[in-house]
mmCIF file of C-alpha atoms and ligand atoms in Angstrom:
data_model
loop_
_atom_site.group_PDB
_atom_site.id
_atom_site.type_symbol
_atom_site.label_atom_id
_atom_site.label_comp_id
_atom_site.label_asym_id
_atom_site.label_seq_id
_atom_site.Cartn_x
_atom_site.Cartn_y
_atom_site.Cartn_z
ATOM 1 C CA MET A 32 4.824 -21.857 -22.268
ATOM 2 C CA GLN A 33 2.371 -22.577 -19.457
ATOM 3 C CA GLY A 34 3.434 -25.116 -16.872
ATOM 4 C CA LYS A 35 1.073 -27.892 -15.946
ATOM 5 C CA PRO A 36 -2.070 -26.511 -14.252
ATOM 6 C CA SER A 37 -1.431 -28.742 -11.270
ATOM 7 C CA MET A 38 1.867 -26.977 -10.638
ATOM 8 C CA HIS A 39 0.153 -23.589 -10.299
ATOM 9 C CA HIS A 40 -2.414 -24.987 -7.896
ATOM 10 C CA GLU A 41 0.237 -26.696 -5.844
ATOM 11 C CA LEU A 42 2.294 -23.492 -5.709
ATOM 12 C CA ALA A 43 -0.821 -21.456 -4.851
ATOM 13 C CA ALA A 44 -1.564 -23.803 -1.951
ATOM 14 C CA THR A 45 2.016 -23.280 -0.760
ATOM 15 C CA VAL A 46 1.529 -19.502 -0.988
ATOM 16 C CA MET A 47 -1.597 -19.770 1.192
ATOM 17 C CA ALA A 48 0.195 -21.940 3.765
ATOM 18 C CA ARG A 49 3.116 -19.508 3.852
ATOM 19 C CA CYS A 50 0.744 -16.560 4.376
ATOM 20 C CA ASP A 51 -0.612 -18.455 7.397
ATOM 21 C CA GLU A 52 2.905 -19.116 8.657
ATOM 22 C CA LEU A 53 3.895 -15.445 8.346
ATOM 23 C CA ALA A 54 0.637 -14.345 10.003
ATOM 24 C CA ALA A 55 1.881 -15.991 13.202
ATOM 25 C CA ILE A 56 4.917 -13.688 13.269
ATOM 26 C CA SER A 57 3.729 -10.609 15.110
ATOM 27 C CA ALA A 58 5.190 -7.995 17.425
ATOM 28 C CA GLU A 59 2.095 -8.368 19.593
ATOM 29 C CA ARG A 60 0.640 -11.313 21.438
ATOM 30 C CA HIS A 61 -2.771 -11.011 19.800
ATOM 31 C CA GLY A 62 -3.327 -10.372 16.127
ATOM 32 C CA LEU A 63 -0.863 -9.621 13.349
ATOM 33 C CA THR A 64 1.126 -6.422 13.848
ATOM 34 C CA ARG A 65 4.512 -6.354 12.134
ATOM 35 C CA PRO A 66 6.023 -2.872 12.115
ATOM 36 C CA ALA A 67 9.149 -1.975 10.159
ATOM 37 C CA TYR A 68 12.619 -2.882 11.470
ATOM 38 C CA THR A 69 11.362 -4.929 14.435
ATOM 39 C CA PRO A 70 12.372 -8.415 15.627
ATOM 40 C CA ALA A 71 9.049 -9.618 14.152
ATOM 41 C CA LEU A 72 10.050 -8.334 10.713
ATOM 42 C CA ARG A 73 13.484 -9.915 11.194
ATOM 43 C CA ALA A 74 11.816 -13.285 11.900
ATOM 44 C CA ALA A 75 9.653 -12.857 8.785
ATOM 45 C CA HIS A 76 12.773 -12.078 6.714
ATOM 46 C CA THR A 77 14.460 -15.227 8.002
ATOM 47 C CA LEU A 78 11.535 -17.387 6.854
ATOM 48 C CA VAL A 79 11.183 -15.650 3.503
ATOM 49 C CA THR A 80 14.948 -15.846 2.898
ATOM 50 C CA GLY A 81 14.707 -19.641 3.100
ATOM 51 C CA TRP A 82 11.823 -19.703 0.620
ATOM 52 C CA MET A 83 13.672 -17.410 -1.786
ATOM 53 C CA ARG A 84 16.777 -19.612 -1.646
ATOM 54 C CA SER A 85 14.839 -22.785 -2.304
ATOM 55 C CA ALA A 86 13.294 -21.082 -5.365
ATOM 56 C CA GLY A 87 16.802 -20.594 -6.773
ATOM 57 C CA MET A 88 17.446 -17.000 -5.736
ATOM 58 C CA THR A 89 20.472 -15.444 -4.076
ATOM 59 C CA VAL A 90 19.320 -13.324 -1.176
ATOM 60 C CA TYR A 91 20.539 -10.112 0.446
ATOM 61 C CA GLU A 92 19.193 -7.056 2.226
ATOM 62 C CA ASP A 93 19.802 -3.608 0.806
ATOM 63 C CA ALA A 94 20.819 -0.578 2.884
ATOM 64 C CA ALA A 95 17.151 0.203 3.605
ATOM 65 C CA GLY A 96 16.552 -3.283 5.004
ATOM 66 C CA ASN A 97 14.505 -4.380 1.980
ATOM 67 C CA LEU A 98 14.849 -8.126 1.417
ATOM 68 C CA VAL A 99 15.965 -8.926 -2.138
ATOM 69 C CA GLY A 100 15.976 -12.322 -3.866
ATOM 70 C CA SER A 101 17.774 -12.304 -7.229
ATOM 71 C CA TYR A 102 17.026 -14.787 -10.007
ATOM 72 C CA PRO A 103 19.662 -14.462 -12.720
ATOM 73 C CA ALA A 104 19.067 -13.801 -16.411
ATOM 74 C CA ASN A 105 20.096 -16.210 -19.160
ATOM 75 C CA ARG A 106 22.827 -13.800 -20.239
ATOM 76 C CA SER A 107 25.241 -11.351 -18.671
ATOM 77 C CA ALA A 108 24.777 -7.572 -18.456
ATOM 78 C CA ALA A 109 21.007 -7.989 -18.463
ATOM 79 C CA ARG A 110 18.577 -5.514 -16.965
ATOM 80 C CA THR A 111 16.349 -6.425 -14.036
ATOM 81 C CA LEU A 112 12.609 -6.701 -13.522
ATOM 82 C CA ILE A 113 11.617 -6.061 -9.920
ATOM 83 C CA ILE A 114 8.573 -7.889 -8.569
ATOM 84 C CA GLY A 115 7.784 -6.468 -5.176
ATOM 85 C CA SER A 116 5.429 -5.808 -2.320
ATOM 86 C CA HIS A 117 5.829 -5.405 1.446
ATOM 87 C CA LEU A 118 6.188 -7.567 4.557
ATOM 88 C CA ASP A 119 5.423 -4.911 7.182
ATOM 89 C CA THR A 120 1.793 -4.567 8.266
ATOM 90 C CA VAL A 121 -0.696 -2.232 9.875
ATOM 91 C CA ARG A 122 -1.917 -2.884 13.433
ATOM 92 C CA ASP A 123 -4.132 -5.979 13.766
ATOM 93 C CA ALA A 124 -3.649 -6.614 10.061
ATOM 94 C CA GLY A 125 -4.897 -9.197 7.622
ATOM 95 C CA ARG A 126 -2.436 -11.817 6.399
ATOM 96 C CA TYR A 127 -2.482 -11.027 2.665
ATOM 97 C CA ASP A 128 -1.900 -7.271 2.360
ATOM 98 C CA GLY A 129 1.660 -7.044 1.020
ATOM 99 C CA THR A 130 2.626 -10.579 2.022
ATOM 100 C CA LEU A 131 0.613 -12.159 -0.802
ATOM 101 C CA GLY A 132 2.494 -10.129 -3.424
ATOM 102 C CA VAL A 133 5.889 -11.175 -2.076
ATOM 103 C CA LEU A 134 4.914 -14.839 -1.867
ATOM 104 C CA VAL A 135 3.272 -14.975 -5.311
ATOM 105 C CA ALA A 136 6.474 -13.477 -6.741
ATOM 106 C CA ILE A 137 8.576 -16.171 -5.043
ATOM 107 C CA ALA A 138 6.187 -18.873 -6.296
ATOM 108 C CA ALA A 139 6.459 -17.478 -9.842
ATOM 109 C CA ILE A 140 10.255 -17.801 -9.631
ATOM 110 C CA GLU A 141 9.849 -21.309 -8.237
ATOM 111 C CA ALA A 142 7.732 -22.136 -11.316
ATOM 112 C CA LEU A 143 10.484 -20.817 -13.607
ATOM 113 C CA GLN A 144 13.129 -22.793 -11.749
ATOM 114 C CA ARG A 145 11.134 -26.018 -11.987
ATOM 115 C CA GLN A 146 10.819 -25.525 -15.740
ATOM 116 C CA GLU A 147 14.521 -24.612 -15.911
ATOM 117 C CA LEU A 148 13.592 -21.278 -17.458
ATOM 118 C CA ARG A 149 15.727 -18.154 -17.382
ATOM 119 C CA MET A 150 14.685 -14.900 -18.967
ATOM 120 C CA ALA A 151 16.654 -12.369 -21.000
ATOM 121 C CA TYR A 152 16.376 -10.178 -17.907
ATOM 122 C CA GLY A 153 17.144 -10.853 -14.259
ATOM 123 C CA ILE A 154 14.311 -10.847 -11.725
ATOM 124 C CA ASP A 155 14.620 -9.353 -8.252
ATOM 125 C CA VAL A 156 11.863 -10.195 -5.815
ATOM 126 C CA VAL A 157 11.844 -7.303 -3.335
ATOM 127 C CA ALA A 158 10.048 -7.416 0.007
ATOM 128 C CA PHE A 159 9.871 -3.798 1.114
ATOM 129 C CA ALA A 160 10.621 -3.353 4.801
ATOM 130 C CA ASP A 161 8.427 -0.312 5.427
ATOM 131 C CA GLU A 162 5.394 0.415 3.280
ATOM 132 C CA GLU A 163 2.584 0.932 5.770
ATOM 133 C CA GLY A 164 4.436 3.471 7.894
ATOM 134 C CA LEU A 165 2.922 2.110 11.116
ATOM 135 C CA ARG A 166 6.009 2.627 13.265
ATOM 136 C CA PHE A 167 7.246 6.030 12.069
ATOM 137 C CA GLY A 168 4.088 7.460 10.512
ATOM 138 C CA HIS A 169 5.883 7.678 7.174
ATOM 139 C CA SER A 170 4.712 5.482 4.297
ATOM 140 C CA PHE A 171 6.708 3.902 1.425
ATOM 141 C CA THR A 172 10.083 4.285 3.157
ATOM 142 C CA GLY A 173 11.420 1.066 1.566
ATOM 143 C CA SER A 174 10.479 1.908 -2.016
ATOM 144 C CA LEU A 175 11.493 5.566 -1.653
ATOM 145 C CA ALA A 176 14.942 4.390 -0.541
ATOM 146 C CA LEU A 177 15.197 1.877 -3.389
ATOM 147 C CA THR A 178 14.457 4.636 -5.903
ATOM 148 C CA GLY A 179 16.865 7.074 -4.233
ATOM 149 C CA ARG A 180 14.173 9.484 -3.100
ATOM 150 C CA LEU A 181 14.139 9.081 0.669
ATOM 151 C CA THR A 182 14.889 12.521 2.087
ATOM 152 C CA PRO A 183 17.397 12.696 4.983
ATOM 153 C CA GLU A 184 14.829 14.328 7.331
ATOM 154 C CA VAL A 185 12.777 11.135 7.268
ATOM 155 C CA LEU A 186 15.644 9.289 8.965
ATOM 156 C CA GLN A 187 15.270 11.580 11.983
ATOM 157 C CA ILE A 188 11.584 10.732 12.582
ATOM 158 C CA ASN A 189 11.116 9.034 15.960
ATOM 159 C CA ASP A 190 8.819 6.144 16.790
ATOM 160 C CA ALA A 191 6.620 6.122 19.920
ATOM 161 C CA ASP A 192 9.629 5.044 22.029
ATOM 162 C CA GLY A 193 11.860 7.858 20.780
ATOM 163 C CA VAL A 194 13.925 5.609 18.488
ATOM 164 C CA SER A 195 14.770 7.344 15.218
ATOM 165 C CA LEU A 196 14.267 5.644 11.872
ATOM 166 C CA ALA A 197 18.040 5.830 11.329
ATOM 167 C CA GLU A 198 18.674 4.051 14.652
ATOM 168 C CA ALA A 199 16.009 1.426 13.968
ATOM 169 C CA LEU A 200 17.361 0.784 10.477
ATOM 170 C CA HIS A 201 20.908 0.475 11.823
ATOM 171 C CA ALA A 202 19.801 -1.942 14.562
ATOM 172 C CA PHE A 203 17.984 -3.996 11.913
ATOM 173 C CA GLY A 204 21.226 -4.394 9.965
ATOM 174 C CA GLY A 205 20.644 -1.690 7.373
ATOM 175 C CA ASP A 206 22.922 1.258 6.716
ATOM 176 C CA PRO A 207 21.419 4.766 6.782
ATOM 177 C CA GLU A 208 24.707 6.164 5.418
ATOM 178 C CA MET A 209 24.576 3.964 2.326
ATOM 179 C CA LEU A 210 20.991 4.636 1.203
ATOM 180 C CA ALA A 211 21.912 6.932 -1.673
ATOM 181 C CA GLN A 212 24.718 4.705 -2.985
ATOM 182 C CA ASP A 213 22.553 1.612 -2.693
ATOM 183 C CA ALA A 214 19.588 3.055 -4.620
ATOM 184 C CA ARG A 215 18.752 1.482 -7.983
ATOM 185 C CA ARG A 216 19.428 3.174 -11.306
ATOM 186 C CA ALA A 217 16.402 3.406 -13.577
ATOM 187 C CA ASP A 218 18.607 2.441 -16.561
ATOM 188 C CA ASP A 219 19.277 -0.948 -14.976
ATOM 189 C CA LEU A 220 15.599 -1.832 -14.732
ATOM 190 C CA VAL A 221 13.120 -3.446 -17.105
ATOM 191 C CA GLY A 222 10.344 -2.245 -14.825
ATOM 192 C CA TYR A 223 8.363 -3.073 -11.716
ATOM 193 C CA LEU A 224 5.465 -5.451 -11.151
ATOM 194 C CA GLU A 225 3.384 -5.704 -7.994
ATOM 195 C CA ILE A 226 0.726 -8.249 -7.133
ATOM 196 C CA HIS A 227 -1.576 -7.131 -4.327
ATOM 197 C CA ILE A 228 -5.008 -7.878 -2.930
ATOM 198 C CA GLU A 229 -7.576 -5.432 -4.250
ATOM 199 C CA GLN A 230 -8.616 -4.154 -0.790
ATOM 200 C CA GLY A 231 -11.937 -3.199 -2.364
ATOM 201 C CA PRO A 232 -15.136 -4.906 -3.573
ATOM 202 C CA LEU A 233 -15.057 -4.276 -7.357
ATOM 203 C CA LEU A 234 -13.577 -7.594 -8.553
ATOM 204 C CA GLU A 235 -15.904 -9.594 -6.341
ATOM 205 C CA ALA A 236 -18.877 -7.620 -7.673
ATOM 206 C CA GLN A 237 -17.823 -8.492 -11.235
ATOM 207 C CA ASP A 238 -17.106 -12.119 -10.350
ATOM 208 C CA LEU A 239 -13.511 -11.843 -11.575
ATOM 209 C CA PRO A 240 -10.385 -13.127 -9.806
ATOM 210 C CA LEU A 241 -7.986 -10.514 -11.172
ATOM 211 C CA GLY A 242 -7.838 -6.922 -12.325
ATOM 212 C CA VAL A 243 -5.206 -4.699 -13.905
ATOM 213 C CA VAL A 244 -4.577 -1.442 -12.058
ATOM 214 C CA SER A 245 -4.914 1.640 -14.251
ATOM 215 C CA ALA A 246 -3.785 4.275 -11.754
ATOM 216 C CA ILE A 247 -3.250 4.856 -8.066
ATOM 217 C CA ALA A 248 -5.573 7.620 -6.943
ATOM 218 C CA GLY A 249 -4.130 10.827 -5.566
ATOM 219 C CA ALA A 250 -4.898 11.635 -1.949
ATOM 220 C CA SER A 251 -4.934 14.593 0.420
ATOM 221 C CA HIS A 252 -4.708 14.264 4.181
ATOM 222 C CA CYS A 253 -5.778 17.290 6.210
ATOM 223 C CA GLN A 254 -6.426 18.088 9.833
ATOM 224 C CA LEU A 255 -9.119 20.522 10.921
ATOM 225 C CA THR A 256 -9.761 22.051 14.312
ATOM 226 C CA PHE A 257 -13.001 23.782 15.249
ATOM 227 C CA SER A 258 -12.589 25.958 18.354
ATOM 228 C CA GLY A 259 -15.540 27.279 20.327
ATOM 229 C CA THR A 260 -16.274 27.765 23.995
ATOM 230 C CA ALA A 261 -16.251 24.985 26.545
ATOM 231 C CA GLY A 262 -19.057 25.134 29.073
ATOM 232 C CA HIS A 263 -21.252 23.256 31.513
ATOM 233 C CA ALA A 264 -23.708 20.904 29.832
ATOM 234 C CA GLY A 265 -26.384 21.866 32.353
ATOM 235 C CA THR A 266 -26.064 25.620 32.659
ATOM 236 C CA VAL A 267 -25.279 27.099 29.221
ATOM 237 C CA PRO A 268 -28.511 27.619 27.232
ATOM 238 C CA MET A 269 -28.546 26.155 23.726
ATOM 239 C CA GLU A 270 -28.733 29.513 21.945
ATOM 240 C CA LEU A 271 -25.605 30.772 23.722
ATOM 241 C CA ARG A 272 -23.394 27.791 22.887
ATOM 242 C CA HIS A 273 -20.388 27.622 20.583
ATOM 243 C CA ASP A 274 -20.170 23.829 20.502
ATOM 244 C CA ALA A 275 -17.031 22.766 18.623
ATOM 245 C CA LEU A 276 -18.078 19.104 18.449
ATOM 246 C CA ALA A 277 -21.458 19.934 16.896
ATOM 247 C CA GLY A 278 -19.636 22.000 14.246
ATOM 248 C CA ALA A 279 -17.202 19.158 13.545
ATOM 249 C CA ALA A 280 -20.084 16.687 13.293
ATOM 250 C CA GLN A 281 -21.898 18.954 10.841
ATOM 251 C CA PHE A 282 -18.728 19.119 8.753
ATOM 252 C CA ALA A 283 -18.318 15.308 8.814
ATOM 253 C CA LEU A 284 -21.825 14.967 7.353
ATOM 254 C CA ALA A 285 -21.041 17.634 4.745
ATOM 255 C CA VAL A 286 -17.954 15.608 3.717
ATOM 256 C CA GLU A 287 -20.152 12.574 3.188
ATOM 257 C CA THR A 288 -22.713 14.532 1.168
ATOM 258 C CA ILE A 289 -20.126 16.195 -1.074
ATOM 259 C CA ALA A 290 -18.352 12.868 -1.719
ATOM 260 C CA ARG A 291 -21.651 11.126 -2.510
ATOM 261 C CA THR A 292 -22.635 13.762 -5.026
ATOM 262 C CA THR A 293 -19.230 14.021 -6.760
ATOM 263 C CA PRO A 294 -18.541 11.142 -9.184
ATOM 264 C CA ASP A 295 -15.591 8.914 -8.142
ATOM 265 C CA LEU A 296 -14.712 11.093 -5.155
ATOM 266 C CA VAL A 297 -14.123 9.353 -1.824
ATOM 267 C CA ALA A 298 -13.741 11.425 1.323
ATOM 268 C CA THR A 299 -13.509 10.253 4.903
ATOM 269 C CA VAL A 300 -13.446 11.689 8.393
ATOM 270 C CA GLY A 301 -11.857 8.801 10.264
ATOM 271 C CA GLU A 302 -10.799 10.529 13.468
ATOM 272 C CA LEU A 303 -12.700 13.007 15.584
ATOM 273 C CA THR A 304 -11.388 14.132 18.957
ATOM 274 C CA PRO A 305 -13.357 16.503 21.182
ATOM 275 C CA HIS A 306 -11.650 18.476 23.963
ATOM 276 C CA PRO A 307 -11.884 18.254 26.863
ATOM 277 C CA GLY A 308 -13.994 15.190 26.035
ATOM 278 C CA ALA A 309 -16.305 14.755 29.013
ATOM 279 C CA SER A 310 -19.983 13.805 28.994
ATOM 280 C CA ASN A 311 -21.092 16.894 30.913
ATOM 281 C CA VAL A 312 -18.903 19.451 29.130
ATOM 282 C CA ILE A 313 -19.672 21.286 25.883
ATOM 283 C CA ALA A 314 -16.615 20.672 23.693
ATOM 284 C CA GLY A 315 -14.449 23.776 23.407
ATOM 285 C CA GLN A 316 -12.417 22.243 20.632
ATOM 286 C CA ALA A 317 -12.804 19.393 18.144
ATOM 287 C CA THR A 318 -10.067 18.096 15.878
ATOM 288 C CA LEU A 319 -10.819 15.880 12.906
ATOM 289 C CA SER A 320 -8.931 14.164 10.133
ATOM 290 C CA LEU A 321 -9.933 14.454 6.493
ATOM 291 C CA ASP A 322 -8.862 12.006 3.765
ATOM 292 C CA VAL A 323 -9.855 12.947 0.201
ATOM 293 C CA ARG A 324 -9.086 10.818 -2.870
ATOM 294 C CA HIS A 325 -9.813 11.012 -6.585
ATOM 295 C CA GLN A 326 -8.135 9.637 -9.715
ATOM 296 C CA ASP A 327 -8.291 13.108 -11.216
ATOM 297 C CA ASP A 328 -6.047 15.545 -9.352
ATOM 298 C CA ASP A 329 -8.067 18.555 -10.553
ATOM 299 C CA MET A 330 -11.282 17.005 -9.235
ATOM 300 C CA ARG A 331 -9.553 16.356 -5.909
ATOM 301 C CA ALA A 332 -8.345 19.968 -5.724
ATOM 302 C CA GLN A 333 -11.839 21.198 -6.578
ATOM 303 C CA ALA A 334 -13.400 19.006 -3.894
ATOM 304 C CA LEU A 335 -10.884 20.240 -1.316
ATOM 305 C CA HIS A 336 -11.734 23.808 -2.221
ATOM 306 C CA GLU A 337 -15.446 23.111 -1.777
ATOM 307 C CA LEU A 338 -14.830 21.337 1.542
ATOM 308 C CA GLN A 339 -12.753 24.250 2.770
ATOM 309 C CA SER A 340 -15.499 26.773 2.050
ATOM 310 C CA ARG A 341 -18.078 24.472 3.638
ATOM 311 C CA ALA A 342 -15.965 24.175 6.799
ATOM 312 C CA ALA A 343 -15.521 27.952 6.917
ATOM 313 C CA ALA A 344 -19.274 28.494 6.487
ATOM 314 C CA ILE A 345 -20.090 26.017 9.262
ATOM 315 C CA ALA A 346 -17.570 27.686 11.583
ATOM 316 C CA GLN A 347 -18.966 31.126 10.833
ATOM 317 C CA SER A 348 -22.605 30.152 11.337
ATOM 318 C CA ARG A 349 -21.767 28.657 14.733
ATOM 319 C CA GLY A 350 -19.366 31.336 15.935
ATOM 320 C CA LEU A 351 -16.441 28.903 15.873
ATOM 321 C CA HIS A 352 -12.838 29.447 14.858
ATOM 322 C CA LEU A 353 -11.478 27.095 12.188
ATOM 323 C CA THR A 354 -7.901 26.040 11.471
ATOM 324 C CA TRP A 355 -7.181 23.891 8.427
ATOM 325 C CA GLU A 356 -3.844 22.122 8.048
ATOM 326 C CA ASP A 357 -2.727 20.255 4.903
ATOM 327 C CA ARG A 358 -0.778 17.258 6.187
ATOM 328 C CA GLN A 359 0.360 15.148 3.206
ATOM 329 C CA GLN A 360 -0.690 14.792 -0.391
ATOM 330 C CA TRP A 361 0.066 12.537 -3.327
ATOM 331 C CA ALA A 362 -0.758 13.125 -6.962
ATOM 332 C CA THR A 363 -2.451 10.402 -8.992
ATOM 333 C CA VAL A 364 0.086 8.025 -10.531
ATOM 334 C CA ARG A 365 -0.757 6.189 -13.758
ATOM 335 C CA MET A 366 0.620 2.715 -14.346
ATOM 336 C CA SER A 367 2.746 2.253 -17.477
ATOM 337 C CA PRO A 368 0.586 1.839 -20.628
ATOM 338 C CA HIS A 369 2.936 -0.913 -21.867
ATOM 339 C CA PHE A 370 2.764 -2.951 -18.660
ATOM 340 C CA ARG A 371 -1.007 -2.446 -18.455
ATOM 341 C CA GLU A 372 -1.362 -3.795 -21.978
ATOM 342 C CA GLN A 373 0.963 -6.727 -21.207
ATOM 343 C CA LEU A 374 -0.993 -7.550 -18.063
ATOM 344 C CA ARG A 375 -4.361 -7.337 -19.856
ATOM 345 C CA GLN A 376 -3.042 -9.683 -22.558
ATOM 346 C CA ALA A 377 -1.698 -12.073 -19.931
ATOM 347 C CA VAL A 378 -5.050 -12.116 -18.090
ATOM 348 C CA GLN A 379 -6.822 -12.829 -21.384
ATOM 349 C CA ALA A 380 -4.325 -15.530 -22.381
ATOM 350 C CA VAL A 381 -4.938 -17.327 -19.102
ATOM 351 C CA GLY A 382 -8.682 -17.287 -19.784
ATOM 352 C CA TYR A 383 -10.162 -14.401 -17.824
ATOM 353 C CA THR A 384 -11.827 -11.173 -18.867
ATOM 354 C CA PRO A 385 -9.217 -8.435 -18.537
ATOM 355 C CA ILE A 386 -10.599 -5.435 -16.700
ATOM 356 C CA GLU A 387 -8.861 -2.350 -15.437
ATOM 357 C CA LEU A 388 -9.592 -0.579 -12.208
ATOM 358 C CA PRO A 389 -8.026 2.260 -10.257
ATOM 359 C CA SER A 390 -6.495 1.722 -6.843
ATOM 360 C CA GLY A 391 -7.932 3.849 -4.081
ATOM 361 C CA ALA A 392 -5.134 2.765 -1.749
ATOM 362 C CA GLY A 393 -1.487 3.775 -2.068
ATOM 363 C CA HIS A 394 1.143 1.151 -2.965
ATOM 364 C CA ASP A 395 4.887 0.870 -3.538
ATOM 365 C CA ALA A 396 3.960 0.601 -7.245
ATOM 366 C CA GLY A 397 2.993 4.275 -7.058
ATOM 367 C CA ILE A 398 6.528 5.166 -5.964
ATOM 368 C CA LEU A 399 8.129 2.881 -8.553
ATOM 369 C CA ALA A 400 5.872 4.212 -11.349
ATOM 370 C CA GLU A 401 7.633 7.566 -11.055
ATOM 371 C CA PHE A 402 10.974 5.796 -11.538
ATOM 372 C CA THR A 403 10.474 3.005 -14.090
ATOM 373 C CA GLN A 404 7.591 1.443 -16.011
ATOM 374 C CA ALA A 405 5.331 -0.141 -13.441
ATOM 375 C CA GLY A 406 2.344 -2.440 -13.528
ATOM 376 C CA MET A 407 0.070 -3.814 -10.871
ATOM 377 C CA LEU A 408 -2.195 -6.850 -10.705
ATOM 378 C CA PHE A 409 -5.033 -6.966 -8.179
ATOM 379 C CA VAL A 410 -6.287 -10.221 -6.696
ATOM 380 C CA ARG A 411 -9.916 -10.403 -5.534
ATOM 381 C CA CYS A 412 -10.380 -10.404 -1.770
ATOM 382 C CA GLN A 413 -13.478 -11.502 0.068
ATOM 383 C CA GLY A 414 -15.950 -8.700 0.732
ATOM 384 C CA GLY A 415 -13.287 -6.177 -0.238
ATOM 385 C CA ILE A 416 -12.164 -6.291 3.395
ATOM 386 C CA SER A 417 -8.580 -5.298 4.194
ATOM 387 C CA HIS A 418 -6.440 -3.943 7.035
ATOM 388 C CA HIS A 419 -8.416 -6.351 9.207
ATOM 389 C CA PRO A 420 -7.856 -9.924 10.463
ATOM 390 C CA SER A 421 -10.778 -11.182 8.360
ATOM 391 C CA GLU A 422 -8.950 -10.394 5.108
ATOM 392 C CA ALA A 423 -9.462 -13.461 2.867
ATOM 393 C CA VAL A 424 -8.273 -14.654 -0.534
ATOM 394 C CA ALA A 425 -9.235 -17.821 -2.481
ATOM 395 C CA VAL A 426 -6.508 -20.305 -3.420
ATOM 396 C CA GLU A 427 -7.964 -20.535 -6.965
ATOM 397 C CA ASP A 428 -7.494 -16.782 -7.382
ATOM 398 C CA VAL A 429 -3.889 -17.075 -6.227
ATOM 399 C CA ALA A 430 -3.339 -19.835 -8.810
ATOM 400 C CA ALA A 431 -4.855 -17.553 -11.461
ATOM 401 C CA ALA A 432 -2.513 -14.731 -10.398
ATOM 402 C CA LEU A 433 0.474 -17.075 -10.658
ATOM 403 C CA LYS A 434 -0.471 -18.091 -14.191
ATOM 404 C CA VAL A 435 -0.873 -14.460 -15.214
ATOM 405 C CA VAL A 436 2.489 -13.489 -13.709
ATOM 406 C CA GLU A 437 4.183 -16.360 -15.521
ATOM 407 C CA GLN A 438 2.497 -15.364 -18.787
ATOM 408 C CA PHE A 439 3.521 -11.737 -18.221
ATOM 409 C CA LEU A 440 7.143 -12.795 -17.658
ATOM 410 C CA MET A 441 7.139 -14.647 -20.998
ATOM 411 C CA GLN A 442 5.661 -11.676 -22.868
ATOM 412 C CA VAL A 443 7.377 -8.668 -21.412
HETATM 413 ZN ZN1 LIG B 520 -0.265 -3.245 0.975
#
């Protein structure tokens, strides 16, 4: 049931051109920054709405501002397969993270329409309005709302300008009051599929265009503060110092060592802020972020325990006070065995070696996987680079993804 190869390449080229077009829609003059519920996201929705309509979909926005294109089934009272990803971005983003998944889904529907194919199930292409959480510091808002699990407190979170999420959503045309009523029912769904760039180097290293996601790794975000004694850089002798920054630096190196010696563990100190932060002052306080991820939740818990004792030991040996705050954590989410199998078969049928890999990054698929059967297809990206303007994807790989999605739709 494959269409002509030329059709997939033509559609893939269109996907690439549309990614370029959307990359120009930014809330900032330089670079691509498209936070949730902004005029920039509205402009992106307007463009994507046109593309959804020309692929034969009816288009609406749900109460959470997610853009939905519906392609009907070949019979009434059918269930729905959602193919989704997100159109919001991080700051100074690449043009494929999220966007590629939405546009490949639209192209897959376009391919069905051209072949005059309808499935026994309806297909909703969903562009989530807030996945990255850039504006409100809260991730997966769109998919949490769609699955009826957005807690009311989240609506009260303010952005940097003091605008609450509820106000921003209302101004965008959504309806904070209707979120619960508008949520999907799991019984109505066939499942959820997401296509996304890998954001890592594994596919490139194996010379493969596509990979099937096995699980989305659990993560813990913590914040640590080492407190010591501020002092003059010229007058306090070394042996009398309680240098908070030196303690924090020692901990950052310990994080690296522990992660390197624990299989499959990744741990990162990405932020480190000394106070008062002057070149001639011994830091009295240093605050750092800690991001710990592992596919095995027990291994992650064990690593956190080890890191906590290491931090305490460093603080004690330096006469520092330590506070440790657990900020947010997510358990590992496995993708549905059935969808994984279907995706592996589809990859094989299209002529590639099917491999599975875990996702170190969080995705809407992780939220949906707790609601319905979910599957995820990764597309190779150059150098594994993501969340950066130099994000790059090959048009041939996009064509391969399109073929696999079409094959998956026939099988599932
Ligand atoms: Zn993404």
